[in-house]
Coordinates of C-alpha atoms in Angstrom, one line a residue:
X208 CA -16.1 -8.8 25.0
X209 CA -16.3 -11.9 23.1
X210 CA -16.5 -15.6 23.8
X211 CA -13.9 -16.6 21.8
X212 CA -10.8 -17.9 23.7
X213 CA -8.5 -15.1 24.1
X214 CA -5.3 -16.9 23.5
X215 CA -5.3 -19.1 20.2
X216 CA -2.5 -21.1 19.5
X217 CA 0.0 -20.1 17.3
X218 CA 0.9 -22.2 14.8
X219 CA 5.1 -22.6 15.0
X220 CA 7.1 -22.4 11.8
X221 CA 11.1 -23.3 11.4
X222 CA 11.0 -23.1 15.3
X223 CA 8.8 -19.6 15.8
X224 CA 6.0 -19.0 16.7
X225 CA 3.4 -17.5 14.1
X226 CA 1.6 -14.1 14.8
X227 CA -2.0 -14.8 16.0
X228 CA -2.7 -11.2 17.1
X229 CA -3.5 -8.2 15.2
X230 CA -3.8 -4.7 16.0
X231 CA -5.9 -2.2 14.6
X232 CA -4.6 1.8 15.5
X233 CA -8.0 3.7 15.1
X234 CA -8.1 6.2 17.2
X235 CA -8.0 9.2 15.0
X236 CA -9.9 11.8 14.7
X237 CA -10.7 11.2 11.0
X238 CA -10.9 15.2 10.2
X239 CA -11.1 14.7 6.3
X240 CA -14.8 13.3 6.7
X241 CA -16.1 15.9 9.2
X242 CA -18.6 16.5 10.1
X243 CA -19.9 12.7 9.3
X244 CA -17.1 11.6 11.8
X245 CA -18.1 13.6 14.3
X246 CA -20.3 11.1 16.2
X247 CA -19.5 8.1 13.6
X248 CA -16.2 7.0 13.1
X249 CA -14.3 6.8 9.9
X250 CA -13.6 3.0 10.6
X251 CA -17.8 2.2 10.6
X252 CA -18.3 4.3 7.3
X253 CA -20.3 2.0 5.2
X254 CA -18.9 0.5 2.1
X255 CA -22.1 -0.6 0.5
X256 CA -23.4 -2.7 3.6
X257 CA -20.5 -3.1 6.0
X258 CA -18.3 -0.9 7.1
X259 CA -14.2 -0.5 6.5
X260 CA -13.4 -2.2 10.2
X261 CA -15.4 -5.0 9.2
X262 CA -13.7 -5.5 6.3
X263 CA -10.2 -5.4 7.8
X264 CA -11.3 -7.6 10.7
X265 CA -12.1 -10.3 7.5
X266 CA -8.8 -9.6 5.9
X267 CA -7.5 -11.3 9.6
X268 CA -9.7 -13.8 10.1
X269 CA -9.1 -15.0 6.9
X270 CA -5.7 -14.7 7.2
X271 CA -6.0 -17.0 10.5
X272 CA -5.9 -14.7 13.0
X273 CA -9.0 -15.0 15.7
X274 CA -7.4 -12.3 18.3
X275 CA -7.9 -8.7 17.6
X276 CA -7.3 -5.5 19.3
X277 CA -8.7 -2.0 18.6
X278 CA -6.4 0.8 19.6
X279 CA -9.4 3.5 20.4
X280 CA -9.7 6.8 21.1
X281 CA -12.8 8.9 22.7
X282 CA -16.3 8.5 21.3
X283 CA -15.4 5.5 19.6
X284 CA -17.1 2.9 21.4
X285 CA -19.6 1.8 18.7
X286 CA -17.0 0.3 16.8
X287 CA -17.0 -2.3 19.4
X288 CA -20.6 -2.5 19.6
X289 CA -20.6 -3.5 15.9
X290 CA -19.0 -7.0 16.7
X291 CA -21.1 -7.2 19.9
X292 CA -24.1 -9.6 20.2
X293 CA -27.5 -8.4 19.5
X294 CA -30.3 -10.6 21.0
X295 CA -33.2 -8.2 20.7
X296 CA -32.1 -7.6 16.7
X297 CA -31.5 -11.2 16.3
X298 CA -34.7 -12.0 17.6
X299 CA -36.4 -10.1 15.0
X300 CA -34.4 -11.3 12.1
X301 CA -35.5 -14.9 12.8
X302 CA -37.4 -15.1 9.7
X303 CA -34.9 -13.3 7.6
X304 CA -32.0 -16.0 7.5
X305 CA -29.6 -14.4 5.5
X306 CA -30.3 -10.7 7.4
X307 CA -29.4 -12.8 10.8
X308 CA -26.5 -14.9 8.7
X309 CA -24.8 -11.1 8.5
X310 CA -25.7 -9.8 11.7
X311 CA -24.4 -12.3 13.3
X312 CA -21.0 -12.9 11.5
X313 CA -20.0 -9.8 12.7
X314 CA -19.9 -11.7 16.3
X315 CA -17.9 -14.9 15.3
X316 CA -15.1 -13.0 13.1
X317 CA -13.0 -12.9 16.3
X318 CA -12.1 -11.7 19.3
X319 CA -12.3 -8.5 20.0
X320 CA -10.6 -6.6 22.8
X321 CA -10.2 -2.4 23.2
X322 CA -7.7 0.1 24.2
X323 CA -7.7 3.8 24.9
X324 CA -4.9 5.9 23.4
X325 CA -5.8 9.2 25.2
X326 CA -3.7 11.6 22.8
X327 CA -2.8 10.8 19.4
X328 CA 0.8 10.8 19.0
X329 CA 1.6 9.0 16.2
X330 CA 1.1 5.3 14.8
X331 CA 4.0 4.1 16.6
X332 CA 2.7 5.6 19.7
X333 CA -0.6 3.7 19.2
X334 CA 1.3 0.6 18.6
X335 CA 2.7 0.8 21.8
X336 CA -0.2 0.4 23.9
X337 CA -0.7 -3.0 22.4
X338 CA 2.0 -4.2 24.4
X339 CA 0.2 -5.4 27.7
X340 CA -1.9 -7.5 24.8
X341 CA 0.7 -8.7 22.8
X342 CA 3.6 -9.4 25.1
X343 CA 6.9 -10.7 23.6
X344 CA 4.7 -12.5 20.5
X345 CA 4.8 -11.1 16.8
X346 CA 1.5 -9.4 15.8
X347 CA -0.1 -7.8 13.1
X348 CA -0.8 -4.7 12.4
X349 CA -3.7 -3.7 10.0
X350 CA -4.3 0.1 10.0
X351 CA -7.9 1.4 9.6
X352 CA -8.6 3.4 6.6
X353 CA -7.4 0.0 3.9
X354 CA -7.7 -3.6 3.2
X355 CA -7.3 -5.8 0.3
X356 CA -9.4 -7.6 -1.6
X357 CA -10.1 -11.1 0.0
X358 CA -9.6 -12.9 -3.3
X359 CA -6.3 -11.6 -3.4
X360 CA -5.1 -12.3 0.2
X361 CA -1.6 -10.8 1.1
X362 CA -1.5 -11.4 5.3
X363 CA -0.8 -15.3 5.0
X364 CA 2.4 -14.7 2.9
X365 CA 3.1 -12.1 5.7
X366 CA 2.6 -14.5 8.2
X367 CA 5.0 -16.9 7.0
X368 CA 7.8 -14.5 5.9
X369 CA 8.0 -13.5 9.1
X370 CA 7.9 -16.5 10.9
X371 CA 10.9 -17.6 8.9
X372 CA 12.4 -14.4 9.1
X373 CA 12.1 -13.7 13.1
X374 CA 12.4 -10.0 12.0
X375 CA 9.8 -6.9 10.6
X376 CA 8.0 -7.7 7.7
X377 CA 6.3 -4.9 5.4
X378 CA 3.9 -5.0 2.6
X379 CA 5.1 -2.6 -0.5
X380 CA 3.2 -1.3 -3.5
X381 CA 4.3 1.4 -6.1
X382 CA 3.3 4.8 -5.9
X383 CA 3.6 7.6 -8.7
X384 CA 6.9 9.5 -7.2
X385 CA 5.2 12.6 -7.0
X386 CA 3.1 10.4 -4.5
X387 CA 6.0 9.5 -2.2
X388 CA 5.3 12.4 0.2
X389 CA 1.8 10.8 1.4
X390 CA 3.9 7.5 2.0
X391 CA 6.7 5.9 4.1
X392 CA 9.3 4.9 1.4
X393 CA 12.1 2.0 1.8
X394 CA 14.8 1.6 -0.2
X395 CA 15.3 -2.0 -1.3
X396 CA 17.8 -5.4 -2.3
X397 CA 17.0 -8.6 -3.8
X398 CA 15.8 -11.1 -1.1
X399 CA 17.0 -14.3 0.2
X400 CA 17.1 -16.8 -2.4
X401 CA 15.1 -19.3 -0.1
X402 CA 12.6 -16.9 0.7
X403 CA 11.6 -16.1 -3.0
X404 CA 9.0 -19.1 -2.8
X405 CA 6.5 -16.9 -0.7
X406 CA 6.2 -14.5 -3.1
X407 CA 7.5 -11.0 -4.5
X408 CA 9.8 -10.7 -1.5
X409 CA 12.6 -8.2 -0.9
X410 CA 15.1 -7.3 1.4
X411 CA 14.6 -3.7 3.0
X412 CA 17.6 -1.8 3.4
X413 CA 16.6 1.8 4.6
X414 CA 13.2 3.5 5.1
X415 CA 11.9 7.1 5.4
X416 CA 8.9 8.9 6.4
X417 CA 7.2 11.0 3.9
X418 CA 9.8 12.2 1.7
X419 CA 9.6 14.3 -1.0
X420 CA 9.9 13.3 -4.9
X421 CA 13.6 14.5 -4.6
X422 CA 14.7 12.5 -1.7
X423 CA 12.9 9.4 -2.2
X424 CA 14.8 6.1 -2.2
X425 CA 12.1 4.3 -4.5
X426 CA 8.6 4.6 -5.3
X427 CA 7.5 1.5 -3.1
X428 CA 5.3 2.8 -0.4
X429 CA 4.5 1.0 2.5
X430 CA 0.9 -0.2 2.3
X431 CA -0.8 -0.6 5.4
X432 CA 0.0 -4.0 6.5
X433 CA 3.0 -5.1 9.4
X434 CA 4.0 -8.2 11.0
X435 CA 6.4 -6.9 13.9
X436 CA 8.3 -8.9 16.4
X437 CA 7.9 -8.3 20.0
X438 CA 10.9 -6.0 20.5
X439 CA 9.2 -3.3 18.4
X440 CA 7.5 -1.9 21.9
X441 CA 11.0 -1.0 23.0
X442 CA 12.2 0.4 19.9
X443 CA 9.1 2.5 20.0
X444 CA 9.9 3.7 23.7
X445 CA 13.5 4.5 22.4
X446 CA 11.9 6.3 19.4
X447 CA 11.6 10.3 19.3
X448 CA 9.4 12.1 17.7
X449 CA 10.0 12.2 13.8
X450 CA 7.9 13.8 11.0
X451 CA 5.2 16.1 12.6
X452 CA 6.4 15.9 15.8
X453 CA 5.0 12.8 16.2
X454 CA 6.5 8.8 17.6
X455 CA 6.6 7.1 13.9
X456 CA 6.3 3.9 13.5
X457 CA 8.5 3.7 10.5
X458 CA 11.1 5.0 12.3
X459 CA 11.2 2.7 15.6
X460 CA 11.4 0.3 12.5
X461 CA 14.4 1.5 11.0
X462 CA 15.8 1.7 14.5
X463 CA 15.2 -2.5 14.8
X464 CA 17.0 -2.8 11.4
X465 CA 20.3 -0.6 12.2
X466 CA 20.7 -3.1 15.2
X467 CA 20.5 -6.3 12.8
X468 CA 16.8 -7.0 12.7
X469 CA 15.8 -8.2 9.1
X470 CA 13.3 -6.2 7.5
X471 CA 11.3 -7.6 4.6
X472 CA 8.6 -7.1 2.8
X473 CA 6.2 -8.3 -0.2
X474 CA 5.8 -6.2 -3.1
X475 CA 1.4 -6.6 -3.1
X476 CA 0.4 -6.7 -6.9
X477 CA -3.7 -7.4 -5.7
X478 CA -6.5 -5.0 -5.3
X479 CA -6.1 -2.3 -2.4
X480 CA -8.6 0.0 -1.6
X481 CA -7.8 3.2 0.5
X482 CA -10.5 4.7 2.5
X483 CA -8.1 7.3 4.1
X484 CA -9.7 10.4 2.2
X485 CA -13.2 11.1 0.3
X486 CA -12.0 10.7 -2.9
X487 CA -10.6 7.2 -2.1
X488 CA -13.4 6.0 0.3
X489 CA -15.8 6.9 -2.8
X490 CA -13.9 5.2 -5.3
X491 CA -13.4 1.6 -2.9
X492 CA -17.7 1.9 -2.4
X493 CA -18.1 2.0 -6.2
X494 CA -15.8 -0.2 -7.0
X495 CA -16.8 -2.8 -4.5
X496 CA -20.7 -2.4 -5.2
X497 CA -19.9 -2.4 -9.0
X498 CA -18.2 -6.1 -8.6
X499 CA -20.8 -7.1 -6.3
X500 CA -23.2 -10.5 -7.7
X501 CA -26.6 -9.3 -6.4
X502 CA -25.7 -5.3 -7.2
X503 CA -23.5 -5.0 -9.6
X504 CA -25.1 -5.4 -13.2
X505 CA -27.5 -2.8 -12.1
X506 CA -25.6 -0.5 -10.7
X507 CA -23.2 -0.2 -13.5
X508 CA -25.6 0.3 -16.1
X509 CA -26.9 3.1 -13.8
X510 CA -23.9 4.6 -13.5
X511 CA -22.9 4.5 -17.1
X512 CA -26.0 6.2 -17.8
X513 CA -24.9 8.9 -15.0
X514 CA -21.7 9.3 -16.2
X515 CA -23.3 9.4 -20.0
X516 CA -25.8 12.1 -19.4
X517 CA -23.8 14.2 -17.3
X518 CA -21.0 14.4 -19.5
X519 CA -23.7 15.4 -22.3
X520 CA -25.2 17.9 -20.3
X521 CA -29.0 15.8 -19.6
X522 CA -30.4 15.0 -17.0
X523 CA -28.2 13.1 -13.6
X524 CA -30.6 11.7 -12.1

């Protein structure tokens, strides 16, 4: 839908090539903000003035990465729309530069293409129908419901890992163990010593979906963030279905790594905001409107005052 070129060129480190893909699973039904996400989805919830997708489509482009792919589901075709042209709206924001500076950076973030998962089985079953996109080539994959904060980037170091690596890289941050069951959870080993120079790395040497306190290896959760090699699509067809009866991806992952593909991953110490439920979603749109230059000093005096009179029993509003 866009007219970007299709096929940037990747650049080639230590003789691979670098992911210049990504892929965004969104197909979900979203059922923790219903009824909003009955006819809007989660992904175009507004955080202050743009919505989460748009965000994670930054995190990409920042990151390099001009080639994106929305893995869709029904009644989610606005989500395309947002990156879409619009002449008529344009047109009318001629003499509002910085209105039409917005609207239309949504168009030149990237390329964006679409692709129908009909049932949700899983992530690793949505991963899958990226293949016919991605081919052989490693890709990202940025799931829906969090990003980073752009300040504090953590794709690039990705990137490179696993262009060095040739193998799965994951992004890691620590959870409260009583946490571990909302999380995939790896068990870990000190990195390559010539691989310590991109950052926090380490090496992964076992992962598991959702475990409880008990039976969790660590409390390093897998954030959503993955730079997978090509041979993930036949992992994931050699995958059954794991926790919930559903295709995991974590565990077509774990597959790759009991046959000798390295797994890595970057401990991420930066900002992460998680949209997945209410309480989260509410807590990244006042956090990011309380840091904001042209919002922000307002807005948190208003809300200390909120927070002030509430807690004293006065007036809220």
């Amino acid at each position: 839908m866009s007219e970007h070129s299709a096929n940037p060129s990747a650049a080639v480190v230590s003789g691979r090539p670098r992911a210049a893909k990504a892929v965004i699973p969104a197909a979900g039904l979203a059922t923790r903000f219903l009824p909003a996400t009955k006819a809007v989805p989660k992904e175009l919830l507004p955080v202050v003035d743009r919505p989460v997708l748009q965000y994670i489509v930054e995190e990409a482009a920042q990151a390099g990465i001009g080639d994106v792919l929305l893995i869709t589901g029904r009644g989610k075709t606005s989500m395309v729309d947002h990156f879409d042209r619009r002449p008529d709206l344009e047109e009318r924001l001629a003499q509002k530069p910085d209105l039409l500076a917005a609207v239309k950076r949504t168009e030149e973030l990237a390329a964006i293409y679409t692709c129908r998962q009909p049932e949700q089985l899983g992530l690793g079953h949505a991963v899958g129908y990226a293949e016919s996109h991605v081919g052989d080539q490693p890709f990202a994959v940025l799931l829906g419901d969090e990003f980073v904060k752009l300040s504090e980037p953590l794709l690039p170091a990705m990137l490179e890992l696993q262009a060095r690596t040739g193998g799965v890289v994951l992004a890691f941050f620590e959870v409260d163990p009583a946490e571990t069951k909302r999380y995939g959870i790896a068990s870990v080993e000190p990195a390559e010593p010539e691989l310590t120079d991109i950052g926090e790395v380490v090496k992964v040497t076992g992962m598991v979906e959702k475990p409880t306190p008990e039976e969790a290896p660590s409390n390093l959760a897998v954030l959503g963030r993955y730079v997978l090699p090509g041979k993930i699509f036949d992992a994931i067809r050699r995958t059954p279905p794991g926790s919930g009866g559903e295709i995991q991806l974590t565990d077509a992952m774990e597959l790759l790594r009991t046959e000798g593909t390295p797994v890595h991953a970057i401990v991420y110490r930066g900002t992460r905001y998680d949209t997945g439920m209410p309480l989260g979603y509410l807590q990244t749109v006042v956090q990011i409107a309380a840091e904001r230059e042209d919002l922000g000093s307002e807005f948190r005096k208003w809300l200390t005052d909120f927070v002030n009179s509430d807690a004293s029993g006065g007036p809220n509003t």
